[in-house]
Coordinates of C-alpha atoms in Angstrom, one line a residue:
Chain A
X16 CA 0.1 -0.2 0.1
X17 CA 1.1 3.0 -0.8
X18 CA 0.2 7.0 0.0
X19 CA -1.4 9.2 -2.7
X20 CA -1.7 12.9 -2.5
X21 CA -4.5 14.5 -3.4
X22 CA -4.9 18.1 -4.8
X23 CA -7.3 19.9 -2.9
X24 CA -6.6 23.5 -2.6
X25 CA -10.4 24.8 -1.8
X26 CA -11.0 27.8 1.0
X27 CA -12.3 26.1 4.2
X28 CA -15.1 28.4 3.5
X29 CA -16.1 28.1 0.0
X30 CA -19.3 26.2 0.6
X31 CA -20.6 28.3 3.3
X32 CA -19.9 31.3 1.3
X33 CA -21.7 30.2 -1.6
X34 CA -25.0 29.3 0.7
X35 CA -24.2 33.0 2.5
X36 CA -24.5 34.7 -0.9
X37 CA -27.6 32.8 -2.0
X38 CA -29.6 34.2 1.1
X39 CA -28.1 37.5 0.8
X40 CA -29.4 37.2 -2.4
X41 CA -32.8 36.3 -1.6
X42 CA -33.0 38.8 1.4
X43 CA -32.5 41.8 -1.4
X44 CA -34.6 40.7 -3.8
X45 CA -37.0 40.8 -1.1
X46 CA -35.8 44.0 0.2
X47 CA -35.8 42.8 3.8
X48 CA -32.7 43.9 5.3
X49 CA -31.1 41.5 8.1
X50 CA -29.0 41.7 11.1
X51 CA -27.0 39.0 12.7
X52 CA -26.5 39.9 16.2
X53 CA -23.5 38.6 17.7
X54 CA -21.4 38.5 21.1
X55 CA -20.6 36.3 24.0
X56 CA -22.9 34.4 26.1
X57 CA -24.7 36.6 28.6
X58 CA -24.4 40.3 26.8
X59 CA -28.6 41.1 27.0
X60 CA -28.9 40.4 23.6
X61 CA -32.3 38.4 23.7
X62 CA -33.8 41.0 26.1
X63 CA -32.8 43.5 23.4
X64 CA -34.5 41.9 20.7
X65 CA -37.4 41.9 23.2
X66 CA -37.8 45.1 23.6
X67 CA -36.9 46.1 19.9
X68 CA -39.8 43.4 19.1
X69 CA -42.4 45.3 21.5
X70 CA -40.9 48.8 20.2
X71 CA -41.3 48.0 16.5
X72 CA -43.5 44.9 16.4
X73 CA -46.8 46.9 15.6
X74 CA -44.8 49.1 12.6
X75 CA -42.9 46.5 11.3
X76 CA -42.8 42.7 10.0
X77 CA -39.9 41.6 12.1
X78 CA -38.7 38.1 11.9
X79 CA -36.4 36.2 14.1
X80 CA -34.3 33.3 13.7
X81 CA -32.5 32.0 16.8
X82 CA -29.2 29.9 17.3
X83 CA -29.1 28.1 20.9
X84 CA -26.6 25.5 21.8
X85 CA -29.4 23.0 23.7
X86 CA -32.6 24.3 24.5
X87 CA -35.0 27.3 22.4
X88 CA -35.5 29.1 25.2
X89 CA -34.6 32.4 23.4
X90 CA -36.9 31.3 20.5
X91 CA -39.6 31.2 23.3
X92 CA -38.4 34.3 25.3
X93 CA -38.8 35.9 21.7
X94 CA -42.2 34.5 20.7
X95 CA -44.1 36.0 24.0
X96 CA -43.6 39.5 21.8
X97 CA -44.5 38.9 18.4
X98 CA -47.1 37.3 16.6
X99 CA -45.0 35.9 14.0
X100 CA -42.9 32.8 13.7
X101 CA -39.8 33.3 15.8
X102 CA -37.5 29.9 14.2
X103 CA -35.3 28.6 16.8
X104 CA -31.9 26.0 15.5
X105 CA -30.4 24.0 18.1
X106 CA -26.8 23.8 16.8
X107 CA -26.4 20.4 19.0
X108 CA -23.1 21.6 20.7
X109 CA -21.8 23.8 17.4
X110 CA -20.7 27.1 18.8
X111 CA -21.9 29.1 15.9
X112 CA -24.9 29.2 12.9
X113 CA -24.0 28.7 9.4
X114 CA -25.4 29.8 6.0
X115 CA -26.8 26.1 5.9
X116 CA -28.8 26.5 8.8
X117 CA -29.8 30.1 7.9
X118 CA -30.9 28.4 4.5
X119 CA -33.0 26.0 6.3
X120 CA -34.9 28.7 9.2
X121 CA -35.6 30.5 6.1
X122 CA -37.8 27.8 4.4
X123 CA -40.5 28.2 7.0
X124 CA -40.3 32.6 6.8
X125 CA -42.1 34.7 4.0
X126 CA -40.0 37.2 2.9
X127 CA -42.2 39.1 1.2
X128 CA -44.7 39.5 4.5
X129 CA -41.3 40.6 6.2
X130 CA -39.6 44.0 6.7
X131 CA -36.6 43.6 8.4
X132 CA -35.0 39.9 9.6
X133 CA -32.7 39.5 13.1
X134 CA -30.6 36.7 13.1
X135 CA -29.8 36.2 17.1
X136 CA -26.3 33.8 17.0
X137 CA -25.2 31.6 19.8
X138 CA -23.3 33.2 22.0
X139 CA -19.8 33.0 21.3
X140 CA -17.4 36.5 20.5
X141 CA -14.5 33.9 18.3
X142 CA -16.3 31.6 16.1
X143 CA -19.4 33.3 14.6
X144 CA -16.9 35.7 13.3
X145 CA -16.0 33.5 10.5
X146 CA -19.1 32.5 9.7
X147 CA -21.3 34.9 7.2
X148 CA -24.8 34.1 7.2
X149 CA -26.4 35.9 4.6
X150 CA -26.8 39.4 6.7
X151 CA -26.6 42.8 5.4
X152 CA -24.5 43.5 8.9
X153 CA -23.3 42.0 11.3
X154 CA -24.2 43.6 15.1
X155 CA -22.0 43.1 18.4
X156 CA -23.5 43.4 21.4
X157 CA -21.2 43.6 24.4
X158 CA -22.3 44.8 27.7
X159 CA -20.7 47.0 30.8
X160 CA -20.0 43.8 33.1
X161 CA -17.6 42.7 30.5
X162 CA -14.1 44.2 30.1
X163 CA -13.6 47.6 28.3
X164 CA -10.8 45.7 26.5
X165 CA -12.8 43.3 25.0
X166 CA -13.1 44.8 21.3
X167 CA -9.2 44.2 20.8
X168 CA -9.2 40.3 22.6
X169 CA -11.7 39.7 20.2
X170 CA -10.8 41.6 17.2
X171 CA -12.1 39.5 14.6
X172 CA -15.4 39.9 15.5
X173 CA -15.3 44.1 15.9
X174 CA -13.6 44.0 12.7
X175 CA -16.3 41.6 11.2
X176 CA -18.9 44.6 12.8
X177 CA -20.8 47.4 11.3
X178 CA -22.4 48.0 14.8
X179 CA -22.0 48.0 17.9
X180 CA -24.3 48.1 21.1
X181 CA -22.9 48.5 24.4
X182 CA -25.7 47.3 26.4
X183 CA -26.4 47.1 30.2
X184 CA -25.9 50.8 30.5
X185 CA -28.2 51.4 33.6
X186 CA -25.5 49.3 35.9
X187 CA -22.3 52.0 35.1
X188 CA -22.7 53.8 38.3
X189 CA -21.7 50.4 40.0
X190 CA -19.0 49.4 37.7
X191 CA -15.5 50.9 36.6
X192 CA -16.4 49.9 33.2
X193 CA -15.0 53.4 31.4
X194 CA -17.0 54.0 28.1
X195 CA -14.4 55.7 26.0
X196 CA -11.8 53.4 26.4
X197 CA -13.9 50.6 25.6
X198 CA -14.8 52.7 22.5
X199 CA -11.3 53.8 21.6
X200 CA -10.6 50.0 21.8
X201 CA -13.1 49.3 19.5
X202 CA -12.4 52.4 17.0
X203 CA -8.6 50.8 17.2
X204 CA -10.1 47.4 15.4
X205 CA -12.9 49.1 13.3
X206 CA -12.7 52.8 12.6
X207 CA -15.9 52.8 11.3
X208 CA -17.9 50.8 13.8
X209 CA -21.0 52.6 14.6
X210 CA -22.0 52.7 18.6
X211 CA -25.1 52.6 20.4
X212 CA -25.3 52.5 24.1
X213 CA -28.5 51.2 25.5
X214 CA -30.1 49.4 28.4
X215 CA -32.5 47.2 27.4
X216 CA -33.5 46.6 31.0
X217 CA -34.6 50.6 31.6
X218 CA -35.2 51.6 27.5
X219 CA -32.4 54.3 27.7
X220 CA -30.9 53.7 24.3
X221 CA -33.2 52.5 22.7
X222 CA -35.1 55.2 21.1
X223 CA -31.9 55.8 18.5
X224 CA -31.8 52.0 18.0
X225 CA -35.5 51.3 16.7
X226 CA -34.8 54.2 14.8
X227 CA -31.8 53.2 13.5
X228 CA -33.6 49.9 12.3
X229 CA -36.5 51.7 10.9
X230 CA -34.4 53.8 9.0
X231 CA -32.7 50.6 7.0
X232 CA -36.1 49.2 6.2
X233 CA -36.6 50.8 2.5
X234 CA -40.2 51.1 3.0
X235 CA -40.0 53.4 6.1
X236 CA -37.6 55.4 4.6
X237 CA -38.3 58.9 4.1
X238 CA -36.3 60.7 0.9
Chain B
X7 CA -13.6 24.2 16.6
X8 CA -16.3 24.6 14.3
X9 CA -13.3 24.9 11.4
X10 CA -11.9 21.9 12.2
X11 CA -15.3 20.5 11.9
X12 CA -15.6 21.8 8.4
X13 CA -12.1 20.8 7.3
X14 CA -13.2 17.1 8.5
X15 CA -16.4 17.5 5.8
X16 CA -14.0 19.2 2.9
X17 CA -11.6 16.3 3.3
X18 CA -14.9 13.4 3.5
X19 CA -16.2 15.3 0.4
X20 CA -12.9 14.3 -1.5
X21 CA -12.1 10.9 -0.2
X22 CA -15.7 9.3 0.8
X23 CA -16.7 8.4 3.8
X24 CA -15.7 4.9 4.0
X25 CA -12.2 6.4 3.4
X26 CA -12.0 8.2 5.9
X27 CA -9.5 5.8 7.6
X28 CA -7.0 5.8 4.9
X29 CA -6.8 9.6 5.2
X30 CA -2.4 10.0 6.8
X31 CA -2.3 13.7 6.3
X32 CA -4.9 16.8 6.2
X33 CA -2.6 19.7 4.9
X34 CA -3.9 23.4 5.6
X35 CA -2.3 26.6 4.4
X36 CA -3.1 29.5 7.2
X37 CA -2.2 33.4 7.0
X38 CA -1.6 35.6 9.0
X39 CA -4.1 37.6 8.4
X40 CA -7.1 34.7 8.5
X41 CA -8.2 35.0 11.8
X42 CA -7.2 30.9 12.9
X43 CA -5.0 30.8 15.2
X44 CA -2.7 28.2 14.5
X45 CA -2.5 26.1 17.4
X46 CA -5.4 25.9 18.5
X47 CA -6.8 24.7 14.9
X48 CA -3.9 21.7 15.1
X49 CA -5.1 20.5 18.7
X50 CA -8.7 20.4 17.6
X51 CA -7.5 18.9 14.5
X52 CA -5.6 16.4 16.0
X53 CA -8.1 15.7 18.3
X54 CA -10.9 14.9 15.3
X55 CA -8.7 13.4 12.7
X56 CA -6.9 11.0 15.3
X57 CA -10.7 9.4 16.1
X58 CA -13.0 7.7 13.9
X59 CA -14.6 7.8 11.3
X60 CA -10.9 9.4 11.1
X61 CA -7.9 6.4 11.5
X62 CA -4.6 8.2 12.1
X63 CA -4.8 10.9 10.1
X64 CA -2.3 14.3 11.6
X65 CA -2.7 17.3 10.1
X66 CA -0.4 19.6 8.8
X67 CA -0.3 23.2 8.8
X68 CA 1.9 25.2 6.8
X69 CA 2.0 29.2 6.6
X70 CA 0.2 31.1 4.0
X71 CA 0.4 35.1 3.2
X72 CA -2.9 37.4 3.9
X73 CA -5.8 35.6 4.5
X74 CA -5.8 32.5 3.1
X75 CA -7.2 29.5 4.8
X76 CA -7.8 26.3 2.9
X77 CA -7.2 22.8 2.6
X78 CA -4.2 22.2 0.7
X79 CA -3.7 18.8 -0.2
X80 CA -4.6 14.9 1.6
X81 CA -2.1 12.4 1.5
X82 CA -4.2 9.2 1.4
X83 CA -3.1 5.3 1.5
X84 CA -3.9 3.9 -1.6
X85 CA -2.7 2.5 -4.7
X86 CA -3.8 5.5 -6.9
X87 CA -2.5 8.0 -8.8
X88 CA -0.4 11.1 -7.7
X89 CA -2.5 14.5 -8.2
X90 CA 0.6 16.4 -7.5
X91 CA 4.1 16.4 -7.7
X92 CA 6.0 16.2 -4.1

């Protein structure tokens, strides 16, 4: 028996990127902006989405795809705030969503009857940065209970994101967290990152966040 | 780990499920700007390639320019013709 060499020369992300391109094309054809919410576990992205659904649900037709390693707890929480379908993807151990899972989830969503799509990724600041889901933009959510240096510790995630939400700002009086320092770290990695400072618990900053989201929906953009 | 699993999927696509036990080397090119920690990837691949359905395969990670991140070649134990000159 001899050893044979098989030439491969295939980009590791080729298959995922092809599927992501298909997702992006479908969403663009339907005029549906989509945001992939990525964060470490516990940053508050599910509560942020709950509050977003409460504030925009009567004005926009919002679809949500959630990803969790186990359980569909997040999907159940979100479903309490919308009559529309919340698609739960249980990854069974995988630490991120991929474009194949989003493609499957979209089968159950009528994009012609949708204004805005959220994908709530698995809580993880590493792997989701590498996986294009076909979204309009990644939104990285982090909170003031985490270190200011999260952006430089996880630079790829902050580099891949177009928007950042710094959440739980209601806790700032009780913490040594320096917002300016955190923003500076983030801009060091990604100078174009647009920031939103929010407290999903108290509602602080949510007017700006929801106004931004509404401005992204073509049918509501005023010229 | 997710990237290591994707590499295993690509390997399976090229050799077929039944032949995974015959794979001896999975060679990769990883650029400095690929956003991949080579040592971590190697650790994950060693765990996956050393257990079923693989047999005794090992990863070989070569440096590459920029953000290159690809499976370069596989070495498989069989009598078929080589795809490349080594």
